[in-house]
Amino acid sequence: MGNYRESGDVLFMKNGMKKTAAVVMAAMLIGTGAVVPAAEDMGIFSQTAIVAEAASVGKVTGLKSKTLSNSEIQLNWSKVKGASGYTVYMRKNGKYNKLGDCKGTSYTVKKLPNATRENFKVRAYKTVKGKKVYGEYSANWNTATNPQACKGLKVSSVGTDSVKLSWTKIGCTNYRIYQNIKGKWKEIGKTTGTSYTVKKLAPATKYQFKIRACKQDDKKTNNNHYGKYSGVVTATTKKSDKITQADIDAMKKELQEYSKSKATYVKEHYTEFWKYGIEYNTLEEFFDYYAKNCTPEESSYDDVYTIPFGETNIDEVTDLFKRKLDFEYKERNDVYYVVYIETCPNGHRINSKPCWAIYFLY
């Protein structure tokens, strides 16, 4: 009876030593970040195999992302050698919760709220004896979904040099405002509110605008995510109650064309002038040549006129100068009058107040 007990004690001690060794090895690996199933769930030799496999599960590195829409984010990472698959986690309420498993190195997270920052981790696993053995978690990676498309964009008010836009509020960091400039859309401003006033516009001019929402996923970087553009709105600024430089430029062009129509003698005799064949060859080249080269310092003129900056009716002023051209061509019909206009912000010798000075040069 005593011999039986002795041999039984020896057998128990041997098995205990083996189990203790496996548990020690598991504890050592757990200290490295590897995760193994509980020792009591499998035999001694199976546990030893699991521990050995756990040691070879590498840590996921290179975790990055691509925002696909306002509800989807695609995660990508580097392949871990020998891994059976990967488990993806997303943080919620301070904890990382499992989203799902995948075999490859890409995973698309769906049905996320728009314009929202999210934080992710991934870890690799091996399947051994039907059990998953995990490696260490990757470094965390945060990014954001795109905002939704902006809606409700409208023109709230229009001035002579400004247009106020407004729209419906949505979740985002800020809104970006775009203007169609010479056929290309250019960002002209941003705001965290739901309205924006575009300033320094020309009077009586048509403009086009659109907006889109922006979500910044990390304030320390310039990683921005954008929603789709809103519809385009068109606004025409009001006509100014004062004469502007644009009005003066348009008047000059109109008066120059009117002067061409009155230059009957020049039209019939321009080939007889000594610069024909040297500086110009056609009537239009004649007109262009003199328009570019006539200045008050190098040309003749009979009078100089001024328009005060405070003048309000450009149409009346234009008609007045047409009548003056009629008079000048009646008095001297063998010349071509070039309309020359200069800005005098400090006044002119015949008008001490800020004005435009107009010459009819020949």
mmCIF file of C-alpha atoms in Angstrom:
data_model
loop_
_atom_site.group_PDB
_atom_site.id
_atom_site.type_symbol
_atom_site.label_atom_id
_atom_site.label_comp_id
_atom_site.label_asym_id
_atom_site.label_seq_id
_atom_site.Cartn_x
_atom_site.Cartn_y
_atom_site.Cartn_z
ATOM 1 C CA MET A 1 0.000 0.000 0.000
ATOM 2 C CA GLY A 2 2.810 2.377 0.852
ATOM 3 C CA ASN A 3 4.626 1.654 -2.419
ATOM 4 C CA TYR A 4 1.463 2.440 -4.359
ATOM 5 C CA ARG A 5 1.166 5.800 -2.644
ATOM 6 C CA GLU A 6 4.796 6.553 -3.218
ATOM 7 C CA SER A 7 4.584 5.854 -6.939
ATOM 8 C CA GLY A 8 1.343 7.887 -7.125
ATOM 9 C CA ASP A 9 3.006 10.831 -5.389
ATOM 10 C CA VAL A 10 5.909 10.674 -7.830
ATOM 11 C CA LEU A 11 3.556 10.618 -10.806
ATOM 12 C CA PHE A 12 1.647 13.583 -9.445
ATOM 13 C CA MET A 13 4.833 15.509 -8.851
ATOM 14 C CA LYS A 14 6.047 14.894 -12.388
ATOM 15 C CA ASN A 15 2.766 16.091 -13.946
ATOM 16 C CA GLY A 16 2.748 19.070 -11.614
ATOM 17 C CA MET A 17 6.234 20.034 -12.719
ATOM 18 C CA LYS A 18 5.215 19.893 -16.380
ATOM 19 C CA LYS A 19 2.103 21.991 -15.821
ATOM 20 C CA THR A 20 4.043 24.487 -13.732
ATOM 21 C CA ALA A 21 6.663 24.872 -16.515
ATOM 22 C CA ALA A 22 3.938 25.587 -19.093
ATOM 23 C CA VAL A 23 2.307 28.183 -16.867
ATOM 24 C CA VAL A 24 5.668 29.888 -16.280
ATOM 25 C CA MET A 25 6.326 30.042 -20.028
ATOM 26 C CA ALA A 26 2.837 31.492 -20.599
ATOM 27 C CA ALA A 27 3.417 34.128 -17.902
ATOM 28 C CA MET A 28 6.712 35.133 -19.523
ATOM 29 C CA LEU A 29 5.029 35.599 -22.915
ATOM 30 C CA ILE A 30 2.123 37.507 -21.458
ATOM 31 C CA GLY A 31 4.719 39.945 -20.177
ATOM 32 C CA THR A 32 5.736 40.574 -23.821
ATOM 33 C CA GLY A 33 2.182 41.424 -24.876
ATOM 34 C CA ALA A 34 1.226 38.043 -26.403
ATOM 35 C CA VAL A 35 -2.218 36.735 -25.412
ATOM 36 C CA VAL A 36 -2.804 32.988 -24.940
ATOM 37 C CA PRO A 37 -5.862 30.919 -23.926
ATOM 38 C CA ALA A 38 -6.196 29.911 -20.280
ATOM 39 C CA ALA A 39 -4.043 26.928 -19.195
ATOM 40 C CA GLU A 40 -6.978 24.954 -17.800
ATOM 41 C CA ASP A 41 -8.715 24.949 -21.203
ATOM 42 C CA MET A 42 -6.251 22.461 -22.802
ATOM 43 C CA GLY A 43 -3.774 19.698 -22.101
ATOM 44 C CA ILE A 44 -0.223 20.227 -20.953
ATOM 45 C CA PHE A 45 1.396 19.558 -24.281
ATOM 46 C CA SER A 46 -1.220 21.660 -26.158
ATOM 47 C CA GLN A 47 -0.579 24.567 -23.811
ATOM 48 C CA THR A 48 3.148 24.390 -24.506
ATOM 49 C CA ALA A 49 2.490 24.516 -28.273
ATOM 50 C CA ILE A 50 0.172 27.509 -27.863
ATOM 51 C CA VAL A 51 2.816 29.344 -25.850
ATOM 52 C CA ALA A 52 5.414 28.700 -28.545
ATOM 53 C CA GLU A 53 3.071 29.951 -31.302
ATOM 54 C CA ALA A 54 2.185 33.083 -29.303
ATOM 55 C CA ALA A 55 5.818 34.057 -29.252
ATOM 56 C CA SER A 56 5.867 34.258 -33.054
ATOM 57 C CA VAL A 57 2.809 36.554 -33.587
ATOM 58 C CA GLY A 58 4.199 39.931 -34.638
ATOM 59 C CA LYS A 59 2.854 43.387 -33.824
ATOM 60 C CA VAL A 60 0.849 45.191 -36.529
ATOM 61 C CA THR A 61 2.660 48.253 -37.891
ATOM 62 C CA GLY A 62 1.993 50.869 -40.577
ATOM 63 C CA LEU A 63 -1.659 51.454 -39.693
ATOM 64 C CA LYS A 64 -3.070 54.181 -41.953
ATOM 65 C CA SER A 65 -6.480 55.134 -43.344
ATOM 66 C CA LYS A 66 -8.391 56.537 -46.273
ATOM 67 C CA THR A 67 -11.705 58.309 -45.789
ATOM 68 C CA LEU A 68 -14.081 56.983 -48.439
ATOM 69 C CA SER A 69 -17.215 59.004 -47.688
ATOM 70 C CA ASN A 70 -19.193 60.641 -44.898
ATOM 71 C CA SER A 71 -19.833 57.193 -43.365
ATOM 72 C CA GLU A 72 -16.926 54.925 -44.387
ATOM 73 C CA ILE A 73 -13.219 54.734 -43.494
ATOM 74 C CA GLN A 74 -10.806 52.220 -45.004
ATOM 75 C CA LEU A 75 -7.963 51.031 -42.748
ATOM 76 C CA ASN A 76 -4.724 49.609 -44.148
ATOM 77 C CA TRP A 77 -1.611 48.187 -42.457
ATOM 78 C CA SER A 78 1.535 46.167 -43.114
ATOM 79 C CA LYS A 79 1.382 42.386 -43.359
ATOM 80 C CA VAL A 80 2.483 40.388 -40.318
ATOM 81 C CA LYS A 81 4.473 37.284 -41.283
ATOM 82 C CA GLY A 82 2.714 34.031 -40.426
ATOM 83 C CA ALA A 83 -0.513 35.706 -39.233
ATOM 84 C CA SER A 84 -3.780 33.815 -39.802
ATOM 85 C CA GLY A 85 -5.782 37.054 -39.716
ATOM 86 C CA TYR A 86 -6.335 40.386 -38.022
ATOM 87 C CA THR A 87 -8.851 41.860 -35.606
ATOM 88 C CA VAL A 88 -9.911 45.514 -35.873
ATOM 89 C CA TYR A 89 -10.969 47.613 -32.869
ATOM 90 C CA MET A 90 -12.551 51.062 -32.507
ATOM 91 C CA ARG A 91 -12.562 53.139 -29.341
ATOM 92 C CA LYS A 92 -15.888 53.959 -27.770
ATOM 93 C CA ASN A 93 -16.517 55.342 -24.284
ATOM 94 C CA GLY A 94 -12.806 55.060 -23.509
ATOM 95 C CA LYS A 95 -12.479 51.392 -24.505
ATOM 96 C CA TYR A 96 -11.421 49.628 -27.692
ATOM 97 C CA ASN A 97 -14.258 47.404 -28.876
ATOM 98 C CA LYS A 98 -13.921 44.720 -31.530
ATOM 99 C CA LEU A 99 -15.328 45.590 -34.969
ATOM 100 C CA GLY A 100 -14.448 42.410 -36.814
ATOM 101 C CA ASP A 101 -11.842 40.042 -38.247
ATOM 102 C CA CYS A 102 -10.278 39.926 -41.692
ATOM 103 C CA LYS A 103 -7.698 37.831 -43.510
ATOM 104 C CA GLY A 104 -6.076 40.621 -45.518
ATOM 105 C CA THR A 105 -4.430 43.916 -44.571
ATOM 106 C CA SER A 106 -7.406 46.151 -45.329
ATOM 107 C CA TYR A 107 -10.702 46.677 -43.519
ATOM 108 C CA THR A 108 -13.543 49.101 -44.311
ATOM 109 C CA VAL A 109 -15.469 50.481 -41.345
ATOM 110 C CA LYS A 110 -19.025 51.364 -42.398
ATOM 111 C CA LYS A 111 -22.120 53.122 -41.051
ATOM 112 C CA LEU A 112 -20.146 55.772 -39.171
ATOM 113 C CA PRO A 113 -21.590 59.212 -38.300
ATOM 114 C CA ASN A 114 -20.604 61.978 -40.729
ATOM 115 C CA ALA A 115 -17.918 64.533 -39.788
ATOM 116 C CA THR A 116 -16.813 62.457 -36.796
ATOM 117 C CA ARG A 117 -13.332 61.589 -35.510
ATOM 118 C CA GLU A 118 -12.727 57.904 -34.721
ATOM 119 C CA ASN A 119 -9.795 56.018 -33.182
ATOM 120 C CA PHE A 120 -8.658 52.526 -34.225
ATOM 121 C CA LYS A 121 -6.210 49.719 -33.359
ATOM 122 C CA VAL A 122 -5.440 46.398 -35.061
ATOM 123 C CA ARG A 123 -3.709 43.255 -33.887
ATOM 124 C CA ALA A 124 -2.700 40.045 -35.669
ATOM 125 C CA TYR A 125 -3.560 36.509 -34.592
ATOM 126 C CA LYS A 126 -2.690 32.887 -35.332
ATOM 127 C CA THR A 127 -5.185 30.086 -35.086
ATOM 128 C CA VAL A 128 -3.705 27.158 -33.145
ATOM 129 C CA LYS A 129 -5.750 24.074 -32.136
ATOM 130 C CA GLY A 130 -8.895 26.068 -32.945
ATOM 131 C CA LYS A 131 -7.866 28.916 -30.675
ATOM 132 C CA LYS A 132 -6.763 32.475 -31.624
ATOM 133 C CA VAL A 133 -3.384 33.537 -30.318
ATOM 134 C CA TYR A 134 -2.938 37.330 -30.517
ATOM 135 C CA GLY A 135 0.094 39.527 -30.948
ATOM 136 C CA GLU A 136 0.429 43.069 -29.585
ATOM 137 C CA TYR A 137 -1.946 45.882 -30.514
ATOM 138 C CA SER A 138 -0.794 48.319 -33.161
ATOM 139 C CA ALA A 139 -0.288 51.961 -32.294
ATOM 140 C CA ASN A 140 -3.610 53.786 -32.271
ATOM 141 C CA TRP A 141 -4.712 55.671 -35.412
ATOM 142 C CA ASN A 142 -7.328 58.421 -35.503
ATOM 143 C CA THR A 143 -9.043 59.969 -38.498
ATOM 144 C CA ALA A 144 -12.452 61.361 -39.459
ATOM 145 C CA THR A 145 -15.329 60.822 -41.840
ATOM 146 C CA ASN A 146 -16.280 63.444 -44.413
ATOM 147 C CA PRO A 147 -19.069 65.936 -43.683
ATOM 148 C CA GLN A 148 -22.273 65.608 -45.647
ATOM 149 C CA ALA A 149 -22.968 67.841 -48.653
ATOM 150 C CA CYS A 150 -23.905 71.435 -47.812
ATOM 151 C CA LYS A 151 -27.542 72.328 -48.381
ATOM 152 C CA GLY A 152 -29.698 75.429 -48.458
ATOM 153 C CA LEU A 153 -27.113 77.797 -49.967
ATOM 154 C CA LYS A 154 -28.786 81.059 -50.961
ATOM 155 C CA VAL A 155 -28.068 84.740 -51.569
ATOM 156 C CA SER A 156 -29.300 86.634 -48.507
ATOM 157 C CA SER A 157 -28.538 90.173 -49.655
ATOM 158 C CA VAL A 158 -26.736 92.085 -52.405
ATOM 159 C CA GLY A 159 -24.960 95.447 -52.323
ATOM 160 C CA THR A 160 -23.018 97.455 -54.863
ATOM 161 C CA ASP A 161 -19.757 95.759 -53.874
ATOM 162 C CA SER A 162 -20.797 92.782 -51.733
ATOM 163 C CA VAL A 163 -22.895 89.613 -51.650
ATOM 164 C CA LYS A 164 -24.050 87.881 -48.449
ATOM 165 C CA LEU A 165 -24.465 84.082 -48.592
ATOM 166 C CA SER A 166 -26.207 81.833 -46.060
ATOM 167 C CA TRP A 167 -26.893 78.091 -45.734
ATOM 168 C CA THR A 168 -28.164 75.298 -43.470
ATOM 169 C CA LYS A 169 -26.037 74.207 -40.501
ATOM 170 C CA ILE A 170 -24.442 70.722 -40.587
ATOM 171 C CA GLY A 171 -21.774 68.956 -38.547
ATOM 172 C CA CYS A 172 -18.257 70.087 -39.546
ATOM 173 C CA THR A 173 -15.217 72.079 -38.428
ATOM 174 C CA ASN A 174 -15.829 74.963 -40.842
ATOM 175 C CA TYR A 175 -17.274 75.880 -44.235
ATOM 176 C CA ARG A 176 -15.199 76.830 -47.297
ATOM 177 C CA ILE A 177 -16.499 79.441 -49.759
ATOM 178 C CA TYR A 178 -15.633 79.288 -53.461
ATOM 179 C CA GLN A 179 -16.056 81.832 -56.288
ATOM 180 C CA ASN A 180 -15.980 81.225 -60.017
ATOM 181 C CA ILE A 181 -13.150 83.487 -61.233
ATOM 182 C CA LYS A 182 -12.477 83.467 -64.966
ATOM 183 C CA GLY A 183 -13.945 79.995 -65.348
ATOM 184 C CA LYS A 184 -12.091 78.426 -62.394
ATOM 185 C CA TRP A 185 -13.364 77.824 -58.870
ATOM 186 C CA LYS A 186 -11.168 79.426 -56.223
ATOM 187 C CA GLU A 187 -11.476 79.241 -52.432
ATOM 188 C CA ILE A 188 -11.991 82.813 -51.184
ATOM 189 C CA GLY A 189 -12.749 82.319 -47.499
ATOM 190 C CA LYS A 190 -13.903 80.123 -44.627
ATOM 191 C CA THR A 191 -16.149 80.467 -41.597
ATOM 192 C CA THR A 192 -17.498 78.437 -38.693
ATOM 193 C CA GLY A 193 -20.899 80.138 -39.013
ATOM 194 C CA THR A 194 -23.697 79.668 -41.538
ATOM 195 C CA SER A 195 -23.252 82.931 -43.445
ATOM 196 C CA TYR A 196 -20.453 84.747 -45.250
ATOM 197 C CA THR A 197 -20.207 88.156 -46.923
ATOM 198 C CA VAL A 198 -18.071 88.372 -50.055
ATOM 199 C CA LYS A 199 -16.658 91.908 -50.318
ATOM 200 C CA LYS A 200 -14.718 94.139 -52.733
ATOM 201 C CA LEU A 201 -16.860 93.193 -55.727
ATOM 202 C CA ALA A 202 -17.572 95.358 -58.757
ATOM 203 C CA PRO A 203 -20.984 97.040 -59.107
ATOM 204 C CA ALA A 204 -23.564 95.713 -61.567
ATOM 205 C CA THR A 205 -21.597 92.486 -62.084
ATOM 206 C CA LYS A 206 -22.738 88.847 -62.068
ATOM 207 C CA TYR A 207 -20.943 86.390 -59.735
ATOM 208 C CA GLN A 208 -21.196 82.653 -58.973
ATOM 209 C CA PHE A 209 -20.542 80.950 -55.630
ATOM 210 C CA LYS A 210 -20.655 77.519 -53.991
ATOM 211 C CA ILE A 211 -19.535 76.072 -50.657
ATOM 212 C CA ARG A 212 -18.525 72.774 -49.031
ATOM 213 C CA ALA A 213 -18.051 71.642 -45.447
ATOM 214 C CA CYS A 214 -14.654 70.736 -43.998
ATOM 215 C CA LYS A 215 -13.854 68.352 -41.136
ATOM 216 C CA GLN A 216 -10.366 68.600 -39.635
ATOM 217 C CA ASP A 217 -9.534 65.238 -38.079
ATOM 218 C CA ASP A 218 -6.606 66.442 -35.961
ATOM 219 C CA LYS A 219 -6.050 70.055 -34.920
ATOM 220 C CA LYS A 220 -2.286 69.520 -34.794
ATOM 221 C CA THR A 221 -2.110 68.637 -38.498
ATOM 222 C CA ASN A 222 -3.630 69.808 -41.753
ATOM 223 C CA ASN A 223 -5.573 66.599 -42.419
ATOM 224 C CA ASN A 224 -8.838 67.892 -43.801
ATOM 225 C CA HIS A 225 -11.844 65.968 -45.062
ATOM 226 C CA TYR A 226 -14.418 67.625 -47.311
ATOM 227 C CA GLY A 227 -18.048 67.030 -48.093
ATOM 228 C CA LYS A 228 -19.508 67.373 -51.567
ATOM 229 C CA TYR A 229 -19.988 70.849 -53.029
ATOM 230 C CA SER A 230 -23.307 72.595 -52.644
ATOM 231 C CA GLY A 231 -25.293 73.760 -55.617
ATOM 232 C CA VAL A 232 -24.143 76.954 -57.360
ATOM 233 C CA VAL A 233 -25.854 80.283 -56.667
ATOM 234 C CA THR A 234 -25.660 83.385 -58.853
ATOM 235 C CA ALA A 235 -25.829 86.987 -57.662
ATOM 236 C CA THR A 236 -25.588 90.317 -59.501
ATOM 237 C CA THR A 237 -24.324 93.281 -57.512
ATOM 238 C CA LYS A 238 -26.319 96.499 -57.575
ATOM 239 C CA LYS A 239 -25.408 99.400 -59.769
ATOM 240 C CA SER A 240 -23.416 101.978 -57.838
ATOM 241 C CA ASP A 241 -24.962 105.367 -57.123
ATOM 242 C CA LYS A 242 -21.523 106.862 -57.774
ATOM 243 C CA ILE A 243 -19.306 106.666 -60.822
ATOM 244 C CA THR A 244 -16.630 103.992 -60.418
ATOM 245 C CA GLN A 245 -13.393 103.292 -62.245
ATOM 246 C CA ALA A 246 -15.200 100.505 -64.088
ATOM 247 C CA ASP A 247 -17.751 103.077 -65.302
ATOM 248 C CA ILE A 248 -14.944 105.356 -66.490
ATOM 249 C CA ASP A 249 -13.220 102.512 -68.347
ATOM 250 C CA ALA A 250 -16.469 101.600 -70.094
ATOM 251 C CA MET A 251 -17.107 105.260 -70.980
ATOM 252 C CA LYS A 252 -13.624 105.617 -72.452
ATOM 253 C CA LYS A 253 -14.139 102.596 -74.683
ATOM 254 C CA GLU A 254 -17.519 103.908 -75.834
ATOM 255 C CA LEU A 255 -16.158 107.406 -76.551
ATOM 256 C CA GLN A 256 -13.194 106.012 -78.488
ATOM 257 C CA GLU A 257 -15.518 104.041 -80.757
ATOM 258 C CA TYR A 258 -17.627 107.145 -81.197
ATOM 259 C CA SER A 259 -14.521 109.140 -82.149
ATOM 260 C CA LYS A 260 -13.653 106.538 -84.805
ATOM 261 C CA SER A 261 -17.092 106.948 -86.331
ATOM 262 C CA LYS A 262 -16.574 110.731 -86.594
ATOM 263 C CA ALA A 263 -13.042 110.605 -88.101
ATOM 264 C CA THR A 264 -14.241 110.761 -91.719
ATOM 265 C CA TYR A 265 -11.192 112.561 -93.109
ATOM 266 C CA VAL A 266 -8.732 110.089 -91.555
ATOM 267 C CA LYS A 267 -10.666 107.126 -92.933
ATOM 268 C CA GLU A 268 -10.285 108.523 -96.441
ATOM 269 C CA HIS A 269 -6.669 109.797 -96.235
ATOM 270 C CA TYR A 270 -4.787 107.624 -93.695
ATOM 271 C CA THR A 271 -2.587 106.141 -96.459
ATOM 272 C CA GLU A 272 -1.262 109.628 -97.224
ATOM 273 C CA PHE A 273 0.241 110.139 -93.761
ATOM 274 C CA TRP A 274 4.015 109.701 -93.607
ATOM 275 C CA LYS A 275 3.924 106.826 -91.031
ATOM 276 C CA TYR A 276 1.833 104.673 -93.340
ATOM 277 C CA GLY A 277 3.805 101.529 -94.164
ATOM 278 C CA ILE A 278 6.143 102.167 -91.232
ATOM 279 C CA GLU A 279 4.027 102.124 -88.064
ATOM 280 C CA TYR A 280 0.739 100.882 -89.551
ATOM 281 C CA ASN A 281 -0.674 99.411 -92.765
ATOM 282 C CA THR A 282 -4.446 99.347 -92.218
ATOM 283 C CA LEU A 283 -7.001 101.766 -90.831
ATOM 284 C CA GLU A 284 -7.458 99.703 -87.648
ATOM 285 C CA GLU A 285 -3.689 99.622 -87.144
ATOM 286 C CA PHE A 286 -3.704 103.411 -87.536
ATOM 287 C CA PHE A 287 -6.359 103.780 -84.824
ATOM 288 C CA ASP A 288 -4.535 101.351 -82.486
ATOM 289 C CA TYR A 289 -1.164 103.025 -83.038
ATOM 290 C CA TYR A 290 -2.396 106.475 -82.074
ATOM 291 C CA ALA A 291 -4.503 105.204 -79.165
ATOM 292 C CA LYS A 292 -1.386 103.593 -77.649
ATOM 293 C CA ASN A 293 1.066 106.415 -78.276
ATOM 294 C CA CYS A 294 -0.862 109.629 -77.645
ATOM 295 C CA THR A 295 -0.208 111.273 -74.261
ATOM 296 C CA PRO A 296 -0.855 114.832 -73.045
ATOM 297 C CA GLU A 297 2.926 115.453 -72.963
ATOM 298 C CA GLU A 298 3.509 114.427 -76.587
ATOM 299 C CA SER A 299 0.225 115.321 -78.304
ATOM 300 C CA SER A 300 -1.952 118.376 -78.906
ATOM 301 C CA TYR A 301 -5.290 119.091 -77.288
ATOM 302 C CA ASP A 302 -7.590 122.080 -77.027
ATOM 303 C CA ASP A 303 -9.160 121.559 -73.614
ATOM 304 C CA VAL A 304 -9.040 119.267 -70.560
ATOM 305 C CA TYR A 305 -12.172 118.289 -68.642
ATOM 306 C CA THR A 306 -12.631 116.766 -65.196
ATOM 307 C CA ILE A 307 -15.208 114.499 -63.548
ATOM 308 C CA PRO A 308 -15.358 114.732 -59.718
ATOM 309 C CA PHE A 309 -15.166 111.422 -57.841
ATOM 310 C CA GLY A 310 -18.539 112.206 -56.303
ATOM 311 C CA GLU A 311 -20.368 112.402 -59.655
ATOM 312 C CA THR A 312 -23.296 109.988 -59.850
ATOM 313 C CA ASN A 313 -24.630 109.810 -63.423
ATOM 314 C CA ILE A 314 -22.228 108.218 -65.906
ATOM 315 C CA ASP A 315 -24.814 108.222 -68.701
ATOM 316 C CA GLU A 316 -25.200 111.993 -68.584
ATOM 317 C CA VAL A 317 -21.427 112.456 -68.524
ATOM 318 C CA THR A 318 -20.986 110.142 -71.532
ATOM 319 C CA ASP A 319 -23.618 112.018 -73.540
ATOM 320 C CA LEU A 320 -21.954 115.326 -72.639
ATOM 321 C CA PHE A 321 -18.573 114.167 -74.013
ATOM 322 C CA LYS A 322 -20.152 112.852 -77.185
ATOM 323 C CA ARG A 323 -21.518 116.320 -77.814
ATOM 324 C CA LYS A 324 -18.049 117.760 -77.164
ATOM 325 C CA LEU A 325 -16.568 115.348 -79.716
ATOM 326 C CA ASP A 326 -19.204 116.457 -82.206
ATOM 327 C CA PHE A 327 -18.103 120.048 -81.650
ATOM 328 C CA GLU A 328 -14.394 119.234 -81.911
ATOM 329 C CA TYR A 329 -14.795 117.343 -85.204
ATOM 330 C CA LYS A 330 -16.877 120.195 -86.573
ATOM 331 C CA GLU A 331 -14.100 122.655 -85.734
ATOM 332 C CA ARG A 332 -11.221 120.393 -86.870
ATOM 333 C CA ASN A 333 -12.261 117.501 -89.096
ATOM 334 C CA ASP A 334 -8.832 116.470 -90.432
ATOM 335 C CA VAL A 335 -7.666 114.745 -87.225
ATOM 336 C CA TYR A 336 -8.433 111.702 -85.134
ATOM 337 C CA TYR A 337 -9.232 112.425 -81.472
ATOM 338 C CA VAL A 338 -7.858 109.931 -78.951
ATOM 339 C CA VAL A 339 -9.733 109.819 -75.640
ATOM 340 C CA TYR A 340 -7.168 109.914 -72.818
ATOM 341 C CA ILE A 341 -8.270 109.650 -69.150
ATOM 342 C CA GLU A 342 -6.110 109.793 -66.036
ATOM 343 C CA THR A 343 -6.990 109.480 -62.341
ATOM 344 C CA CYS A 344 -6.173 112.486 -60.159
ATOM 345 C CA PRO A 345 -6.738 111.434 -56.501
ATOM 346 C CA ASN A 346 -5.057 114.648 -55.259
ATOM 347 C CA GLY A 347 -6.851 116.884 -57.690
ATOM 348 C CA HIS A 348 -5.898 118.440 -61.044
ATOM 349 C CA ARG A 349 -4.562 121.883 -61.948
ATOM 350 C CA ILE A 350 -8.038 122.886 -63.121
ATOM 351 C CA ASN A 351 -9.862 121.066 -60.309
ATOM 352 C CA SER A 352 -8.370 120.862 -56.829
ATOM 353 C CA LYS A 353 -10.688 118.033 -55.736
ATOM 354 C CA PRO A 354 -10.112 114.302 -56.503
ATOM 355 C CA CYS A 355 -11.279 113.660 -60.048
ATOM 356 C CA TRP A 356 -10.713 112.056 -63.433
ATOM 357 C CA ALA A 357 -9.109 114.257 -66.107
ATOM 358 C CA ILE A 358 -10.294 113.721 -69.712
ATOM 359 C CA TYR A 359 -8.323 114.865 -72.801
ATOM 360 C CA PHE A 360 -9.179 114.703 -76.499
ATOM 361 C CA LEU A 361 -5.703 114.336 -78.007
ATOM 362 C CA TYR A 362 -4.743 114.625 -81.679
#
